[in-house]
mmCIF file of C-alpha atoms in Angstrom:
data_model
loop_
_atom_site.group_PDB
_atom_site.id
_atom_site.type_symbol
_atom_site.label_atom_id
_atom_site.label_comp_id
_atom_site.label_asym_id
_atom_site.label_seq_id
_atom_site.Cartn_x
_atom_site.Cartn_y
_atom_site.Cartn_z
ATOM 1 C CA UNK A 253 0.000 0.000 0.000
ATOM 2 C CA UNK A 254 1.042 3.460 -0.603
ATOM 3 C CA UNK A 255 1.522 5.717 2.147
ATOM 4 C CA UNK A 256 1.003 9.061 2.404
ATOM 5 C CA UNK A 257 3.795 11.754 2.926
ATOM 6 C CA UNK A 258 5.617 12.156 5.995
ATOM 7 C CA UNK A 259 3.870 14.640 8.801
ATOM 8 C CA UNK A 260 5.614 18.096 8.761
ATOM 9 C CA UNK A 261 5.819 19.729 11.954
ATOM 10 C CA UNK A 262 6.698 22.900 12.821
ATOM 11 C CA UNK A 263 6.490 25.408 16.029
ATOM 12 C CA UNK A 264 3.698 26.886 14.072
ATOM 13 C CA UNK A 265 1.512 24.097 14.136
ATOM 14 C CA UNK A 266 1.287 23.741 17.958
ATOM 15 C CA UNK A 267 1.127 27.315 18.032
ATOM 16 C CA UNK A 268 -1.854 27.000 15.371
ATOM 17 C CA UNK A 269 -3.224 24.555 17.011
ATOM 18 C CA UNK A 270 -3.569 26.258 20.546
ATOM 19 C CA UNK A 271 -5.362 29.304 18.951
ATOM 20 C CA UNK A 272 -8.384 27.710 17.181
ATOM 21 C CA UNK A 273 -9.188 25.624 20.544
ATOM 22 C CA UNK A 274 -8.634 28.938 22.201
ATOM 23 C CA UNK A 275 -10.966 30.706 19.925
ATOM 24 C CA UNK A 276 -13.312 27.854 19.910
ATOM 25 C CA UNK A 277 -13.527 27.823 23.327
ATOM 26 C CA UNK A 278 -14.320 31.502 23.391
ATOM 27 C CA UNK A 279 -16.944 31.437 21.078
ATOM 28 C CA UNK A 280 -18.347 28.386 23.127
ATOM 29 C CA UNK A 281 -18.426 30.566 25.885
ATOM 30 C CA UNK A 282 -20.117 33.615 24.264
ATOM 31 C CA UNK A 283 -23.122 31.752 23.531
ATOM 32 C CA UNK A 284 -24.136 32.288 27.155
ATOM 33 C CA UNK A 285 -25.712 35.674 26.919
ATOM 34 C CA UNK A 286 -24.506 36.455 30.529
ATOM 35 C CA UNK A 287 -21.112 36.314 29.417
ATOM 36 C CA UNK A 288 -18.337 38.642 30.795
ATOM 37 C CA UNK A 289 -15.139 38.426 33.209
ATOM 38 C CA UNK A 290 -16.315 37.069 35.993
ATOM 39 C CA UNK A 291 -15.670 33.453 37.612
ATOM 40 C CA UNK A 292 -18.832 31.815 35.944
ATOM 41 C CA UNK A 293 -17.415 32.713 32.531
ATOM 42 C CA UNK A 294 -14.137 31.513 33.400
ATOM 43 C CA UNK A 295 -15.756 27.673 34.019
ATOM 44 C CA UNK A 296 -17.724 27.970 30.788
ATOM 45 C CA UNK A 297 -14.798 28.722 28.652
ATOM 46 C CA UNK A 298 -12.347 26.460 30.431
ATOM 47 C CA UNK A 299 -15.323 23.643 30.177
ATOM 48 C CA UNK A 300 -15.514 24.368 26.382
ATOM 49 C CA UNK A 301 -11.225 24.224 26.224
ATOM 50 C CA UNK A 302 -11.364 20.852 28.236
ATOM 51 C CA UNK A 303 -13.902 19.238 25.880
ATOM 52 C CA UNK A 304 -12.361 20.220 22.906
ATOM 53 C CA UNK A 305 -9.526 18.821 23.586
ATOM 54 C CA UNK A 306 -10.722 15.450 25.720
ATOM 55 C CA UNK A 307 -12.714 14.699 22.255
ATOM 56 C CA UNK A 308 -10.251 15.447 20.197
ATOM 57 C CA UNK A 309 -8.040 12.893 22.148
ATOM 58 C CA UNK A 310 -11.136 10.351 22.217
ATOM 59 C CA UNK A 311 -11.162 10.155 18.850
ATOM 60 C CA UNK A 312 -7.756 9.877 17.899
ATOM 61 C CA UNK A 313 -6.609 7.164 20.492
ATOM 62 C CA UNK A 314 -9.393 5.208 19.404
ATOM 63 C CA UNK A 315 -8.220 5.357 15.723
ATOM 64 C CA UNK A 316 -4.719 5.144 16.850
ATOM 65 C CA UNK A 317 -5.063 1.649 18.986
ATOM 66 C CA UNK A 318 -6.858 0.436 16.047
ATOM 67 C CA UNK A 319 -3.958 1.008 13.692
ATOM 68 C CA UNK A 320 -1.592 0.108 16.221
ATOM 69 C CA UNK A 321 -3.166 -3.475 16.448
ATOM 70 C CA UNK A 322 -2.755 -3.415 12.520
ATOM 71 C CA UNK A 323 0.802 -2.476 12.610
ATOM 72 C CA UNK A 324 -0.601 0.909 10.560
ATOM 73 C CA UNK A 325 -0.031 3.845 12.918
ATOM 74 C CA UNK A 326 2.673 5.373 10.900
ATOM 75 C CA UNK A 327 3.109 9.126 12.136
ATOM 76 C CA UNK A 328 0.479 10.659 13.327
ATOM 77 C CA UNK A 329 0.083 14.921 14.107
ATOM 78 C CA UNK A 330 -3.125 16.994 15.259
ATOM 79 C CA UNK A 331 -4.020 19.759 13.006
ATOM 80 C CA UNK A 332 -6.324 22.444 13.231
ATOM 81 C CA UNK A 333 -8.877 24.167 10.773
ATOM 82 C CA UNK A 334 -8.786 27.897 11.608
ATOM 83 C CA UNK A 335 -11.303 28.652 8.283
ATOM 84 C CA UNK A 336 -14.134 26.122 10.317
ATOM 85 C CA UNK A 337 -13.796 28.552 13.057
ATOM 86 C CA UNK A 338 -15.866 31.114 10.626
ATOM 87 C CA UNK A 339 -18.683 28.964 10.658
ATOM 88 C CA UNK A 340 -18.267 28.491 14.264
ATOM 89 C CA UNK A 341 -18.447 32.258 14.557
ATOM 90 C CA UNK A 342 -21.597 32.741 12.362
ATOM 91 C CA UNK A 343 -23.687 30.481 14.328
ATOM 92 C CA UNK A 344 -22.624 32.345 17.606
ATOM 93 C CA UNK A 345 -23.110 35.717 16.013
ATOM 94 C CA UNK A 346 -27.040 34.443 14.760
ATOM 95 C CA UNK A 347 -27.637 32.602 18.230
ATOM 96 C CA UNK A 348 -27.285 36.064 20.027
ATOM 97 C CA UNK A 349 -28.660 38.089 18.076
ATOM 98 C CA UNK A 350 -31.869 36.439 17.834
ATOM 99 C CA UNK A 351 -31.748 35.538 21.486
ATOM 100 C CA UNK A 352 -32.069 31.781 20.879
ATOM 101 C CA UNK A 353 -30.813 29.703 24.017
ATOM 102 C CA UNK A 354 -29.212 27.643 24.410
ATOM 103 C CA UNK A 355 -27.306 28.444 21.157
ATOM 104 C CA UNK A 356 -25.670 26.908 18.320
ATOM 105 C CA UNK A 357 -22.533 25.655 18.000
ATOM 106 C CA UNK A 358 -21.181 24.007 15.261
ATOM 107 C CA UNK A 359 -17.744 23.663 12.825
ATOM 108 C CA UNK A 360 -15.062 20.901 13.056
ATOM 109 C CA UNK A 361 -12.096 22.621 14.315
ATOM 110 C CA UNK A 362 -9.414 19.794 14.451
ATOM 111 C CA UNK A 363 -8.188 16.702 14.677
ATOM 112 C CA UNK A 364 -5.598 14.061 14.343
ATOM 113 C CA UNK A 365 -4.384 12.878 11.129
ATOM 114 C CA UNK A 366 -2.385 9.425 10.392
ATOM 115 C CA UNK A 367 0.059 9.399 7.573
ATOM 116 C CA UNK A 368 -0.023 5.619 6.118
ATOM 117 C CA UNK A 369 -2.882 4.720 4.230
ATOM 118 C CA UNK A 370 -6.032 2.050 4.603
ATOM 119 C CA UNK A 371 -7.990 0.356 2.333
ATOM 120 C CA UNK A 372 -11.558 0.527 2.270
ATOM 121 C CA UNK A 373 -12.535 -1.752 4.712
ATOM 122 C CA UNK A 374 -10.016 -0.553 7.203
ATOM 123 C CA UNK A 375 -11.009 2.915 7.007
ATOM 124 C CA UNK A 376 -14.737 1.984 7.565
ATOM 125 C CA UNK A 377 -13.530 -0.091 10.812
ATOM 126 C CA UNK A 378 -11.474 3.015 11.864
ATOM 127 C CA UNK A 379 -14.691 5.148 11.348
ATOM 128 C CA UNK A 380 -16.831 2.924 12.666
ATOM 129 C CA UNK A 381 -14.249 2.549 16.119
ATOM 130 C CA UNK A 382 -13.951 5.994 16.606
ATOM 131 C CA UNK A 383 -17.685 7.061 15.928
ATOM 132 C CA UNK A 384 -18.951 4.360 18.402
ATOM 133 C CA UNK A 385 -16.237 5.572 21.186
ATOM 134 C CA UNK A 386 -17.481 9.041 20.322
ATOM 135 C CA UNK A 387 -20.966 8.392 21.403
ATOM 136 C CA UNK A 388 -20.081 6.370 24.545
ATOM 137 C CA UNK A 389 -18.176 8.956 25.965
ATOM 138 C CA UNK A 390 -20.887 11.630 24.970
ATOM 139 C CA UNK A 391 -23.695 9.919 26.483
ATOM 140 C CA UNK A 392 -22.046 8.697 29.476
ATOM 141 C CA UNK A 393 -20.581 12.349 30.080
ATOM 142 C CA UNK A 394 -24.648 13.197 29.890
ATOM 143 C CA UNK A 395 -25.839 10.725 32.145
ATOM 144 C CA UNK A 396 -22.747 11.766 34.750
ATOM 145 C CA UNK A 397 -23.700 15.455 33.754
ATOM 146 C CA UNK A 398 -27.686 14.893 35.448
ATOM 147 C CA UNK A 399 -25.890 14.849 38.948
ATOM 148 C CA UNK A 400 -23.870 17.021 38.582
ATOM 149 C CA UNK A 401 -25.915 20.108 37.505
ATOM 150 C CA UNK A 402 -28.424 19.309 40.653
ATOM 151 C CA UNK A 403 -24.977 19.567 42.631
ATOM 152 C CA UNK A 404 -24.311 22.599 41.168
ATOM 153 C CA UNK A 405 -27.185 24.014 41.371
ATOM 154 C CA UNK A 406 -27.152 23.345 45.495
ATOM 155 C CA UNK A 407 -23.709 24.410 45.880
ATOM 156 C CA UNK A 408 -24.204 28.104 43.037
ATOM 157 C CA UNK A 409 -20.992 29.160 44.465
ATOM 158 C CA UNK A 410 -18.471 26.296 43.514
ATOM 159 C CA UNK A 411 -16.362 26.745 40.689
ATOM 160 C CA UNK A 412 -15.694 23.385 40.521
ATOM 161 C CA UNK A 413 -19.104 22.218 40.348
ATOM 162 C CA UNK A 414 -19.967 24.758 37.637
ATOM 163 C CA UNK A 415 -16.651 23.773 35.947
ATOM 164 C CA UNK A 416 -17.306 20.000 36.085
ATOM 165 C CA UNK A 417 -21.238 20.609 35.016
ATOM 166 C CA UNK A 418 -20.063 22.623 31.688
ATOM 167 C CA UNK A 419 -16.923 20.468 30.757
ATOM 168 C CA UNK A 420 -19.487 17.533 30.669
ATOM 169 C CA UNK A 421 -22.297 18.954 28.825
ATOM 170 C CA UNK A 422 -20.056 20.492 26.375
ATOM 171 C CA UNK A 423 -18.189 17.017 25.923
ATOM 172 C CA UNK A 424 -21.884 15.442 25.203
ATOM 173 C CA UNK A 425 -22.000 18.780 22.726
ATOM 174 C CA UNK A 426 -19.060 18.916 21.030
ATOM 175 C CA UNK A 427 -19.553 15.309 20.379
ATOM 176 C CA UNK A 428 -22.659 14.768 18.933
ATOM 177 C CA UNK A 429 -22.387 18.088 16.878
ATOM 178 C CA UNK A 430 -19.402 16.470 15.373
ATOM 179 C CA UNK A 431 -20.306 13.181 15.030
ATOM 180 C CA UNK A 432 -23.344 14.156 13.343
ATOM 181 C CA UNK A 433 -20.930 16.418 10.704
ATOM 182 C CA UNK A 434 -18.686 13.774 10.018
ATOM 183 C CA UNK A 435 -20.640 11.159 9.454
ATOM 184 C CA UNK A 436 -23.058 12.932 6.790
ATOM 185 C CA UNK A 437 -22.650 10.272 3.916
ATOM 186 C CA UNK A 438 -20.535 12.845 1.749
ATOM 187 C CA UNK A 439 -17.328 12.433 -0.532
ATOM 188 C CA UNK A 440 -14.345 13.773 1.845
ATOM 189 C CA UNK A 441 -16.273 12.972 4.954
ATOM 190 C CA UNK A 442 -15.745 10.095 7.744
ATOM 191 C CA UNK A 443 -19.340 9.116 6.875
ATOM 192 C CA UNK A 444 -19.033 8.382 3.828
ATOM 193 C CA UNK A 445 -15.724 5.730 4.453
ATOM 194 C CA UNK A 446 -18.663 4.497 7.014
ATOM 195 C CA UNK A 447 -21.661 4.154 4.885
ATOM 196 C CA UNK A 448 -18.808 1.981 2.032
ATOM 197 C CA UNK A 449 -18.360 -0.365 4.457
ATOM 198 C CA UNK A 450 -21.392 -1.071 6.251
ATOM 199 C CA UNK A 451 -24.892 0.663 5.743
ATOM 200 C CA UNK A 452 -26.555 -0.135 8.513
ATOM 201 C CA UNK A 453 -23.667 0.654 10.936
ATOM 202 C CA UNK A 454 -23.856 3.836 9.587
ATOM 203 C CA UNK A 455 -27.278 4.123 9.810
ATOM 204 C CA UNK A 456 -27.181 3.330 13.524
ATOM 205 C CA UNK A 457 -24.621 5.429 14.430
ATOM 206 C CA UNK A 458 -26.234 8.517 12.575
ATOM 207 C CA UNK A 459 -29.185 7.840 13.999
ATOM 208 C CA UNK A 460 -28.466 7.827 17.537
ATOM 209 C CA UNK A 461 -26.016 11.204 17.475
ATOM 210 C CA UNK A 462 -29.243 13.115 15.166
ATOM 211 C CA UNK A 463 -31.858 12.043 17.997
ATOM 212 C CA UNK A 464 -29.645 12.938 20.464
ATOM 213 C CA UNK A 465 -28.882 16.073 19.323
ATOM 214 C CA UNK A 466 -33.074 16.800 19.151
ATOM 215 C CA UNK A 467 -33.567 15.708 22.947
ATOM 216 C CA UNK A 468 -31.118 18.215 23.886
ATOM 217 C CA UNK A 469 -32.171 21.019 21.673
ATOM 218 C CA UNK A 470 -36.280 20.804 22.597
ATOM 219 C CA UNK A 471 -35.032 19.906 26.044
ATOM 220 C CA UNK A 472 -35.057 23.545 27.314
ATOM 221 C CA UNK A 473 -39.236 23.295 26.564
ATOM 222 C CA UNK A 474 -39.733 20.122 28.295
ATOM 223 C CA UNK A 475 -41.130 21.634 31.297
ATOM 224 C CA UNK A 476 -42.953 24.227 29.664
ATOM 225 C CA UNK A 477 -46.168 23.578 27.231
ATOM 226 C CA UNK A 478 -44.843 22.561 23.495
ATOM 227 C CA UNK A 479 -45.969 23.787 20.399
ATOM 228 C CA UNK A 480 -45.042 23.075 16.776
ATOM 229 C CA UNK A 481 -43.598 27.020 16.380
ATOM 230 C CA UNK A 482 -40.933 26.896 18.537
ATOM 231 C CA UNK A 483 -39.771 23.757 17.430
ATOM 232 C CA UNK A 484 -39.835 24.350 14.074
ATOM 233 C CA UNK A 485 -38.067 26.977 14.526
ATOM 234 C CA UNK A 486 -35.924 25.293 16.447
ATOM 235 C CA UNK A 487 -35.682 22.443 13.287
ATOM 236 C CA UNK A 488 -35.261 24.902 11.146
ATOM 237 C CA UNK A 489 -31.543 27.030 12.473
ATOM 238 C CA UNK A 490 -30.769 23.378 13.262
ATOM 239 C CA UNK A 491 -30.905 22.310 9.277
ATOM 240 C CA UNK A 492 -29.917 26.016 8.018
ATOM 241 C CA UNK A 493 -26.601 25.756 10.321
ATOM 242 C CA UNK A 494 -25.895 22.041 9.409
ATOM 243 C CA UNK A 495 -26.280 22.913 5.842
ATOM 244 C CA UNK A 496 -24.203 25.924 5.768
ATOM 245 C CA UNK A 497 -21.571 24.213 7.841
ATOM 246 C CA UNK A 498 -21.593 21.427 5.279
ATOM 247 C CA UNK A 499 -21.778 23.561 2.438
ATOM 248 C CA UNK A 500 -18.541 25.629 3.393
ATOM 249 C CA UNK A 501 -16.671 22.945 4.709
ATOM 250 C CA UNK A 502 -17.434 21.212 1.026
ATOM 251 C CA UNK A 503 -16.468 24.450 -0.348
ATOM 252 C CA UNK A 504 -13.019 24.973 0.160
ATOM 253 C CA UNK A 505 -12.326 20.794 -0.402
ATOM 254 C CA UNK A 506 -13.580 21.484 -3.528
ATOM 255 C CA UNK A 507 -11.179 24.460 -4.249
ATOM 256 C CA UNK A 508 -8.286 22.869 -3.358
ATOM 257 C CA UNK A 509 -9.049 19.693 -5.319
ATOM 258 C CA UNK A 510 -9.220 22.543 -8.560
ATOM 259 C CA UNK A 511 -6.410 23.816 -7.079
ATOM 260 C CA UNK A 512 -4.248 20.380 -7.285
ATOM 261 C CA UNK A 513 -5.514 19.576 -11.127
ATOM 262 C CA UNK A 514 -2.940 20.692 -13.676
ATOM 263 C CA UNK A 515 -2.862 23.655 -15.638
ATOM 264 C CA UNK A 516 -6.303 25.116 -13.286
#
């Protein structure tokens, strides 16, 4: 098999690296419209840093103990996608200025890459591996997250309660959201490596991250009286956001494939 070129490192890419999950944080935080320097900020945007990068390290060892038990690892790096961070921004930007809690948050910001090269079947396994480890630790950081926020709420003055409480919901976010990205059955996408190798597996998997993703955005009306306008609404910023996340993220994968034919 071929393999792909060696990982270049460089200070930069650390450096690069640091930023986005800085700025994604940030932006993470900002969605709370009580936002400002004060201590309850502080746990909401350290929460958001601390999910970023526990998911980003879910994912990766998953797909990296895989390899290793093929004797496939080759070298590995974590790279960052400042341009997703737009996206990010955009969906921030709309949650708060129409007032809609508790906010969107989407873009794929980063993750780690493996030089050597599977075939198909491989790379559906890997998929499948890390989308399945994905959702375990999402769910069970929801389930641990129920306790927690009745803790916090008893105890409003702990920082560590209120950082524990947002670390966990925003691992359960940040995971689903991207699950549910990269597994959308499209050319360049994990989902579609997924949906090669096994339909149904795919099906399953996509199916469990979209519902989840619905409980948690009606479940801010679940103790009020529901009607179809607000969650239609709701429905609707969901689909517009996925769609223009996919839609960009497609866009600039497109360029660069023009980009890479000769004589374009």
């Amino acid at each position: 098999q071929r393999e792909l070129p060696p990982v270049k490192t460089s200070w930069r890419m650390p450096v690069s690296v640091a930023a986005v999950l800085g700025i994604g944080a940030l932006l993470a935080a900002v969605l709370d419209p009580h936002f400002g320097l004060n201590l309850r900020s502080l746990a909401l945007f350290l929460g958001a840093l601390l999910a970023l990068v526990t998911g980003a390290t879910v994912s990766g060892l998953a797909a990296g103990i895989y390899r290793h038990a093929l004797d496939r690892t080759g070298s590995w790096s974590v790279r960052a996608l400042p341009s997703a961070l737009l996206v990010t921004g955009f969906c921030v930007l709309v949650s708060r200025l129409t007032s809609f809690q508790p906010g969107y948050l989407y873009g794929i910001i980063g993750g780690v890459i493996f030089s050597h090269r599977l075939n198909r079947i491989e790379q559906g396994h890997e998929v499948a591996i890390a989308s399945v480890t994905t959702l375990v630790v999402s769910i069970s950081a929801w389930s641990l997250w129920v306790p927690v926020s009745s803790a916090a709420l008893t105890h409003p003055t702990s920082f560590g309660f209120a950082l524990l409480e947002n670390f966990l919901s925003a691992l359960f976010i940040t995971g689903m959201v991207g699950l549910l990205i990269e597994l959308v059955p499209l050319r360049f996408l994990p989902g579609e490596r997924l949906a090669q190798w096994h339909w149904a597996a795919w099906s399953i998997t996509f199916g469990v991250a979209v519902l989840a993703i619905i409980e948690v955005i009606i479940r801010p009306q679940s103790n009020a009286a529901r009607d179809s306008a607000p969650f239609w609404t709701t429905m609707g910023l969901f689909l517009a956001f996925g769609t223009a996340s996919v839609l960009f993220w497609l866009y600039f994968k497109v360029s660069e494939t023009v980009a890479e034919v000769p004589g374009s």
